[in-house]
Coordinates of C-alpha atoms in Angstrom, one line a residue:
M774 CA 0.0 0.0 0.0
A775 CA 1.3 3.4 -0.9
N776 CA 1.5 5.9 2.0
D777 CA 2.4 9.6 2.4
Q778 CA 4.3 10.5 5.5
L779 CA 3.3 13.9 6.8
V780 CA 6.6 15.3 8.1
G781 CA 6.4 16.7 11.7
E782 CA 3.0 15.4 12.4
G783 CA 3.6 11.7 12.8
L784 CA 0.6 10.9 10.6
V785 CA 0.2 8.4 7.8
R786 CA -2.5 8.7 5.2
G787 CA -3.6 5.5 3.3
K788 CA -4.3 5.8 -0.4
S789 CA -5.5 2.5 -1.8
D790 CA -9.1 2.0 -0.6
S791 CA -12.1 4.1 0.4
I792 CA -11.6 3.8 4.2
S793 CA -7.9 4.2 4.3
Y794 CA -8.1 7.2 2.0
L795 CA -10.2 9.0 4.6
V796 CA -8.2 8.0 7.7
Q797 CA -5.1 9.5 9.2
I798 CA -3.2 6.9 11.2
V799 CA -1.6 8.5 14.2
G800 CA 1.7 7.4 15.8
Q801 CA 2.2 4.2 13.9
S802 CA 5.7 2.8 14.3
R803 CA 5.4 1.1 10.9
A804 CA 4.1 2.9 7.8
E805 CA 1.2 0.6 7.2
G806 CA -2.2 1.6 5.7
L807 CA -5.4 0.7 7.4
S808 CA -6.2 -2.2 5.2
D809 CA -2.8 -3.8 5.8
W810 CA -3.2 -3.3 9.5
L811 CA -6.7 -4.8 9.6
S812 CA -5.5 -7.8 7.6
N813 CA -2.9 -8.6 10.3
A814 CA -5.1 -7.7 13.3
H815 CA -6.1 -11.3 14.0
N816 CA -2.5 -12.3 14.5
A817 CA -2.0 -9.4 16.9
R818 CA -4.4 -10.7 19.6
R819 CA -2.7 -11.7 22.9
R820 CA -3.6 -13.9 25.8
P821 CA -5.2 -12.0 28.7
F822 CA -2.6 -10.2 30.8
D823 CA 0.1 -10.9 28.3
T824 CA 3.6 -10.1 29.6
G825 CA 4.4 -7.8 26.7
V826 CA 1.3 -5.7 27.4
K827 CA 2.0 -5.5 31.1
S828 CA 5.6 -4.4 30.4
A829 CA 4.4 -1.7 27.9
L830 CA 1.9 -0.3 30.4
A831 CA 4.6 -0.4 33.2
R832 CA 6.9 1.7 31.0
F833 CA 4.1 4.2 30.4
S834 CA 3.2 4.3 34.1
K835 CA 6.8 5.1 35.0
W836 CA 6.8 8.1 32.6
L837 CA 3.4 9.3 34.0
L838 CA 4.5 9.0 37.6
D839 CA 7.5 11.3 37.1
P840 CA 6.2 14.8 37.7
N841 CA 9.3 16.2 36.0
N842 CA 7.9 14.9 32.7
H843 CA 4.7 17.0 32.8
G844 CA 4.7 19.5 35.7
A845 CA 2.8 17.2 38.1
N846 CA -0.3 17.0 36.0
G847 CA -3.0 15.5 38.3
A848 CA -4.8 13.5 35.6
Y849 CA -1.4 12.1 34.4
M850 CA -0.4 11.1 37.9
A851 CA -3.7 9.4 38.5
L852 CA -3.5 7.4 35.3
G853 CA 0.1 6.5 36.1
F854 CA -0.9 5.3 39.6
W855 CA -3.7 3.2 38.1
L856 CA -1.3 1.6 35.5
R857 CA 1.5 0.8 37.9
P858 CA 2.6 -2.9 38.0
A859 CA 1.2 -3.5 41.5
A860 CA -2.2 -2.3 40.4
I861 CA -2.2 -4.3 37.2
A862 CA -1.2 -7.4 39.2
E863 CA -4.2 -6.9 41.5
Q864 CA -6.5 -6.6 38.4
E865 CA -5.0 -9.9 37.1
R866 CA -5.5 -11.7 40.4
S867 CA -9.2 -10.6 40.4
F868 CA -9.6 -11.5 36.8
E869 CA -8.1 -15.0 37.2
A870 CA -10.2 -15.6 40.3
N871 CA -13.3 -15.7 38.0
T872 CA -11.8 -18.2 35.6
S873 CA -11.0 -21.9 36.0
S874 CA -10.0 -25.0 34.0
K875 CA -13.6 -25.1 32.8
L876 CA -14.0 -21.4 32.1
V877 CA -11.4 -19.8 29.8
A878 CA -11.3 -16.1 29.1
T879 CA -10.2 -15.1 25.5
P880 CA -10.1 -11.8 23.6
R881 CA -13.2 -10.7 21.8
G882 CA -11.2 -9.6 18.8
L883 CA -11.2 -6.2 17.2
A884 CA -12.2 -3.4 19.6
F885 CA -13.3 0.0 18.2
H886 CA -12.9 2.9 20.7
L887 CA -14.6 6.2 20.4
P888 CA -13.3 8.4 23.3
P889 CA -15.0 11.5 24.7
T890 CA -13.7 15.0 24.0
N891 CA -13.9 16.4 27.6
V892 CA -11.7 14.1 29.5
E893 CA -8.4 13.6 27.7
T894 CA -7.0 10.6 29.6
I895 CA -10.1 8.5 29.8
F896 CA -9.5 6.7 26.5
I897 CA -6.3 5.2 27.9
Y898 CA -8.1 3.5 30.8
S899 CA -10.5 1.6 28.6
L900 CA -7.9 1.0 26.0
A901 CA -5.5 -0.5 28.6
L902 CA -8.2 -2.8 29.9
S903 CA -9.0 -3.9 26.3
M904 CA -5.3 -4.6 25.7
L905 CA -5.1 -6.5 29.0
C906 CA -7.9 -8.7 27.7
G907 CA -5.9 -9.4 24.6
N908 CA -7.9 -7.4 22.1
V909 CA -6.6 -5.6 19.0
N910 CA -7.7 -1.9 19.1
I911 CA -8.6 0.9 16.8
C912 CA -9.1 4.3 18.6
R913 CA -10.7 7.2 16.9
L914 CA -9.2 10.5 18.1
P915 CA -10.5 14.1 17.5
S916 CA -9.2 15.6 14.3
Q917 CA -7.7 18.5 16.3
L918 CA -5.6 17.0 19.1
S919 CA -5.0 19.2 22.1
E920 CA -1.4 19.6 23.2
T921 CA -2.2 17.5 26.3
T922 CA -3.6 14.7 24.2
R923 CA -0.7 14.8 21.7
I924 CA 1.9 14.5 24.5
L925 CA 0.0 11.7 26.2
L926 CA -0.4 9.8 22.9
K927 CA 3.3 10.3 21.9
H928 CA 4.5 8.7 25.1
F929 CA 1.9 6.0 25.1
V930 CA 2.9 5.0 21.6
E931 CA 6.6 5.1 22.6
A932 CA 5.8 2.7 25.4
L933 CA 4.1 0.3 23.0
V934 CA 6.9 0.5 20.4
G935 CA 9.4 -0.2 23.2
G936 CA 8.1 -3.7 23.4
D937 CA 6.4 -6.0 20.9
V938 CA 2.8 -4.8 21.2
D939 CA 2.6 -1.8 18.9
G940 CA 0.5 -3.9 16.4
M941 CA -2.2 -4.2 19.0
C942 CA -3.3 -0.5 18.8
L943 CA -4.0 1.9 15.9
F944 CA -4.9 5.5 16.5
V945 CA -6.9 7.2 13.7
T946 CA -8.6 10.5 12.9
Y947 CA -11.2 11.1 10.2
D948 CA -14.0 13.5 9.3
L949 CA -17.1 12.5 11.1
Q950 CA -19.2 13.4 8.1
T951 CA -17.8 10.4 6.3
N952 CA -18.9 6.7 6.6
V953 CA -15.7 5.6 8.4
T954 CA -17.4 5.1 11.8
A955 CA -20.0 2.9 10.1
E956 CA -17.4 0.8 8.2
L957 CA -15.2 0.3 11.2
S958 CA -18.3 -0.7 13.3
K959 CA -19.1 -3.4 10.8
L960 CA -15.6 -4.9 11.5
S961 CA -15.7 -4.6 15.2
D962 CA -16.2 -7.4 17.8
L963 CA -16.3 -4.8 20.6
R964 CA -17.3 -1.2 20.3
I965 CA -16.6 1.2 23.2
I966 CA -18.4 4.6 23.0
W967 CA -17.6 7.5 25.4
G968 CA -19.7 10.7 25.1
G969 CA -23.1 12.2 25.4
D970 CA -26.4 10.4 25.1
A971 CA -26.8 11.4 21.5
K972 CA -23.4 10.1 20.5
V973 CA -24.0 6.7 22.2
Q974 CA -27.4 6.3 20.8
S975 CA -26.4 7.3 17.3
I976 CA -23.4 5.1 17.0
S977 CA -25.1 2.2 18.7
T978 CA -27.6 2.0 15.8
L979 CA -24.8 1.4 13.3
P980 CA -24.5 -2.3 12.2
Q981 CA -21.8 -4.3 14.0
K982 CA -20.7 -7.9 13.6
P983 CA -23.6 -10.3 14.5
R984 CA -21.9 -11.3 17.7
G985 CA -20.4 -7.9 18.4
V986 CA -20.8 -6.2 21.7
T987 CA -21.3 -2.4 22.4
V988 CA -20.4 -0.9 25.7
G989 CA -21.6 2.7 25.9
F990 CA -20.8 5.4 28.5
P991 CA -23.4 8.2 28.0
D992 CA -24.1 11.3 30.0
R993 CA -23.8 10.8 33.8
Y994 CA -24.2 13.0 36.9
S995 CA -22.4 12.8 40.2
Y996 CA -22.5 14.4 43.6
S997 CA -21.4 14.0 47.2
V998 CA -23.0 13.7 50.6
L999 CA -21.4 14.8 53.9
N1000 CA -22.3 14.2 57.5
A1001 CA -22.4 17.7 59.0
A1002 CA -22.0 16.5 62.6
T1003 CA -18.9 14.5 61.8
Y1004 CA -17.4 17.4 59.8
G1005 CA -18.0 19.7 62.7
L1006 CA -15.9 17.5 64.9
L1007 CA -12.8 17.6 62.6
D1008 CA -9.8 19.6 63.6
E1009 CA -8.1 22.1 61.2
K1010 CA -5.7 19.6 59.7
A1011 CA -8.4 17.0 59.0
R1012 CA -10.7 19.6 57.4
N1013 CA -7.9 20.8 55.2
A1014 CA -7.1 17.2 54.1
L1015 CA -10.8 16.6 53.3
A1016 CA -10.9 19.8 51.3
S1017 CA -7.8 18.8 49.4
A1018 CA -9.5 15.5 48.5
A1019 CA -12.7 17.3 47.4
Y1020 CA -10.6 19.5 45.2
N1021 CA -9.7 16.4 43.1
D1022 CA -13.4 15.5 42.7
I1023 CA -14.4 19.0 41.6
F1024 CA -11.5 20.6 39.7
L1025 CA -9.8 17.8 37.9
F1026 CA -11.1 17.9 34.3
D1027 CA -12.6 21.3 35.1
Q1028 CA -15.6 19.6 36.7
M1029 CA -16.7 18.2 33.3
G1030 CA -16.1 14.5 34.0
C1031 CA -19.0 12.1 34.4
S1032 CA -17.8 11.5 38.0
S1033 CA -17.1 15.1 38.9
T1034 CA -19.0 16.4 41.9
Q1035 CA -21.8 18.8 41.0
V1036 CA -23.8 19.0 44.2
Q1037 CA -22.9 18.6 47.9
Y1038 CA -25.7 17.2 50.0
W1039 CA -25.2 18.0 53.7
V1040 CA -27.0 15.8 56.3
G1041 CA -27.7 17.2 59.7
K1042 CA -29.4 20.1 61.5
K1043 CA -30.2 22.9 59.0
E1044 CA -28.8 25.6 61.2
Q1045 CA -25.4 23.9 61.3
V1046 CA -25.2 23.2 57.6
T1047 CA -24.7 26.7 56.1
P1048 CA -21.7 27.7 58.2
L1049 CA -20.0 24.3 57.9
A1050 CA -20.6 24.2 54.1
R1051 CA -19.2 27.7 53.8
D1052 CA -16.2 26.6 55.8
F1053 CA -15.7 23.7 53.5
T1054 CA -16.1 25.8 50.3
A1055 CA -13.4 28.2 51.5
R1056 CA -11.0 25.4 52.3
I1057 CA -11.5 23.8 48.9
S1058 CA -10.8 27.2 47.2
I1059 CA -7.6 27.5 49.3
A1060 CA -6.6 24.0 48.2
A1061 CA -7.3 24.9 44.6
A1062 CA -5.1 28.0 44.8
S1063 CA -2.3 26.1 46.5
K1064 CA -2.4 23.4 43.8
G1065 CA -2.0 26.2 41.1
Y1066 CA -5.5 25.9 39.7
E1067 CA -5.9 28.5 37.0
M1068 CA -9.5 29.6 36.1
G1069 CA -10.0 30.9 32.6
M1070 CA -12.2 33.9 31.9
A1071 CA -14.6 31.7 29.9
G1072 CA -15.0 29.2 32.7
A1073 CA -15.5 31.9 35.3
A1074 CA -18.2 33.5 33.1
T1075 CA -20.0 30.2 32.5
K1076 CA -20.2 29.1 36.1
L1077 CA -21.3 32.5 37.3
T1078 CA -24.0 32.6 34.6
Q1079 CA -25.2 29.1 35.7
A1080 CA -25.1 30.1 39.4
M1081 CA -27.2 33.2 38.7
G1082 CA -29.6 31.0 36.7
Q1083 CA -30.0 28.8 39.8
V1084 CA -30.6 31.9 41.9
L1085 CA -33.3 33.1 39.6
D1086 CA -35.0 29.7 39.5
G1087 CA -34.8 29.7 43.4
P1088 CA -35.4 29.5 46.2
V1089 CA -31.8 30.1 47.1
G1090 CA -30.7 31.1 50.6
L1091 CA -27.1 32.1 49.8
L1092 CA -24.8 32.6 46.9
D1093 CA -21.3 32.1 48.2
T1094 CA -18.9 33.8 45.8
T1095 CA -16.3 34.7 48.3
D1096 CA -13.3 34.3 46.0
M1097 CA -14.9 33.0 42.8
I1098 CA -12.7 29.9 42.7
L1099 CA -15.5 27.8 44.0
I1100 CA -19.0 29.1 44.0
G1101 CA -21.5 27.5 46.4
V1102 CA -25.2 27.9 45.7
H1103 CA -27.1 27.2 48.9
H1104 CA -30.6 26.0 48.0
E1105 CA -33.5 26.3 50.4
Q1106 CA -34.9 22.8 49.5
P1107 CA -33.9 19.8 47.4
R1108 CA -34.1 20.4 43.7
D1109 CA -33.0 18.8 40.4
L1110 CA -29.9 20.6 39.2
R1111 CA -28.9 18.1 36.5
D1112 CA -29.4 20.6 33.7
S1113 CA -27.5 23.4 35.4
R1114 CA -23.8 22.5 35.2
G1115 CA -21.4 25.4 35.4
G1116 CA -18.1 23.6 35.4
A1117 CA -14.8 25.0 36.5
G1118 CA -15.9 25.2 40.2
M1119 CA -19.6 25.5 41.0
V1120 CA -21.5 23.3 43.4
G1121 CA -25.1 23.3 44.6
I1122 CA -25.4 22.9 48.3
I1123 CA -28.5 21.1 49.6
H1124 CA -29.6 20.2 53.2
L1125 CA -31.1 16.8 54.0
N1126 CA -32.3 15.6 57.4
S1127 CA -31.3 12.0 56.7
V1128 CA -29.0 10.4 54.2
M1129 CA -31.9 8.0 53.3
E1130 CA -33.7 11.0 51.7
L1131 CA -31.2 10.7 48.8
A1132 CA -32.9 7.5 47.7
E1133 CA -35.9 9.6 46.6
L1134 CA -33.7 12.1 44.6
V1135 CA -31.7 9.6 42.7
Q1136 CA -32.2 9.3 38.9
E1137 CA -31.1 6.7 36.3
R1138 CA -28.3 8.9 34.9
D1139 CA -26.6 9.3 38.4
Q1140 CA -23.3 7.6 38.6
T1141 CA -20.9 8.4 41.5
L1142 CA -21.8 9.3 45.1
A1143 CA -18.7 10.6 47.0
T1144 CA -19.2 10.2 50.7
F1145 CA -17.9 11.5 54.0
G1146 CA -18.9 10.6 57.6
F1147 CA -21.1 7.5 56.9
D1148 CA -20.2 3.9 57.8
V1149 CA -20.4 1.0 55.3
E1150 CA -23.5 -0.4 56.8
T1151 CA -25.4 2.9 56.3
L1152 CA -24.2 3.1 52.6
H1153 CA -25.2 -0.5 52.1
E1154 CA -28.7 0.3 53.4
L1155 CA -28.8 3.3 51.1
A1156 CA -27.9 1.2 48.1
I1157 CA -30.6 -1.3 48.8
K1158 CA -33.1 1.6 49.3
I1159 CA -32.1 3.1 45.9
N1160 CA -32.6 -0.4 44.4
G1161 CA -31.0 0.1 41.1
R1162 CA -32.7 3.4 40.1
G1163 CA -29.3 5.0 39.8
I1164 CA -25.8 5.4 41.4
D1165 CA -23.2 2.8 40.3
R1166 CA -20.4 3.9 42.7
M1167 CA -20.1 5.0 46.3
V1168 CA -16.6 6.1 47.1
P1169 CA -14.9 8.3 49.8
I1170 CA -14.6 12.0 48.9
G1171 CA -11.4 12.4 46.9
Q1172 CA -11.8 9.2 44.9
A1173 CA -14.7 10.1 42.6
L1174 CA -12.5 10.3 39.5
Q1175 CA -10.4 7.2 40.3
F1176 CA -11.2 4.8 37.4
D1177 CA -12.0 1.2 38.2
R1178 CA -12.5 -2.0 36.1
I1179 CA -16.1 -1.9 37.4
W1180 CA -17.5 1.2 35.8
D1181 CA -21.1 2.3 35.2
G1182 CA -22.2 -0.9 36.8
Q1183 CA -20.2 -3.2 34.5
D1184 CA -17.2 -5.3 35.0
L1185 CA -15.2 -4.1 32.0
L1186 CA -12.6 -6.9 32.0
R1187 CA -15.6 -9.3 31.7
S1188 CA -17.4 -7.2 29.1
F1189 CA -14.2 -6.9 27.0
S1190 CA -13.6 -10.7 27.0
R1191 CA -15.2 -13.7 25.5
L1192 CA -15.8 -16.7 27.9
V1193 CA -15.4 -20.3 26.7
T1194 CA -17.0 -22.9 28.9
I1195 CA -15.6 -26.5 29.0
S1196 CA -17.6 -29.4 30.3

């Protein structure tokens, strides 16, 4: 196949057939066209938790965990920690515990990844899990890569090339107005769609292999719940530590992730909640400033506009705009704020008399509940009371954005694998 190397961009454009002509192949170590790569894809499958794959991910993790490489980027550090060898080994032990001599896990085959545009590291998480399952992967990237994504991709590809696994992954870009997504869907054994509801619904209607599986991650909504009495007993050091943890849940990804906290529910006496919530807001803002968070003018304008919209829709008891880093909108009664997301540091603050009141407020699109001050037994009771109407994760404050193999209520290592029974 003839190819044109685009100097300085690391892109290859195929020329010999309709799909390859429309696709730019990003970061390929070998100058192959799409058709050539697809014809060899079957041979690139690996056994689950292949040594070469684990070694490549370990190399990438080492680069991510060195803050000198990227100025201590929080999203990079989180990804590096998740990919470290000890964490992958734990994933492998858990995976193998669910297999036996009579139940064998194998790759599904060709996985087609369609990442979101708002969280630049998320595609690596699902891609890494798919690789660990042994699948061969095509990942469609935005036509205009941000500098953050370009750097991340460059070092990920280098980690793959450093071993013998670069044939497992192909990164492509193409005009969404073409039929490339439909053509690649027809070839896929597994299709992984990150994005809004409309994107997931639209792509899910495209034909896939008869036995193909689609795993979609649509719009989600997340919030936290805090025990006011317990927070009131914390000393200065403990309050600051909790605020630093909450910073991660709110400000990483500019509050645009599906797991980013949008609302804080405070459980306790109403007269105690407002001063305690204001104290927490101030400490989170201080944590954000100390971590070097920079708020752009556009983000500040958007969140202030959304905050004022909530005030007008009322009833609102207090609009806490002390320093504009984190805006707290104190609502007089529980209300649905799912369509009012400011991003870049705005939270609704709502009082509850009991944590069990949350069960009546949960909706199907709700994903992560970050918690403070409640024991496991209480959260277990809450999950039973919710009874599947929403909420897939309950985690301590500070861990809302920590990715896990069980995501949106699905075990992704299982979903990304084919199981063979032997009797």
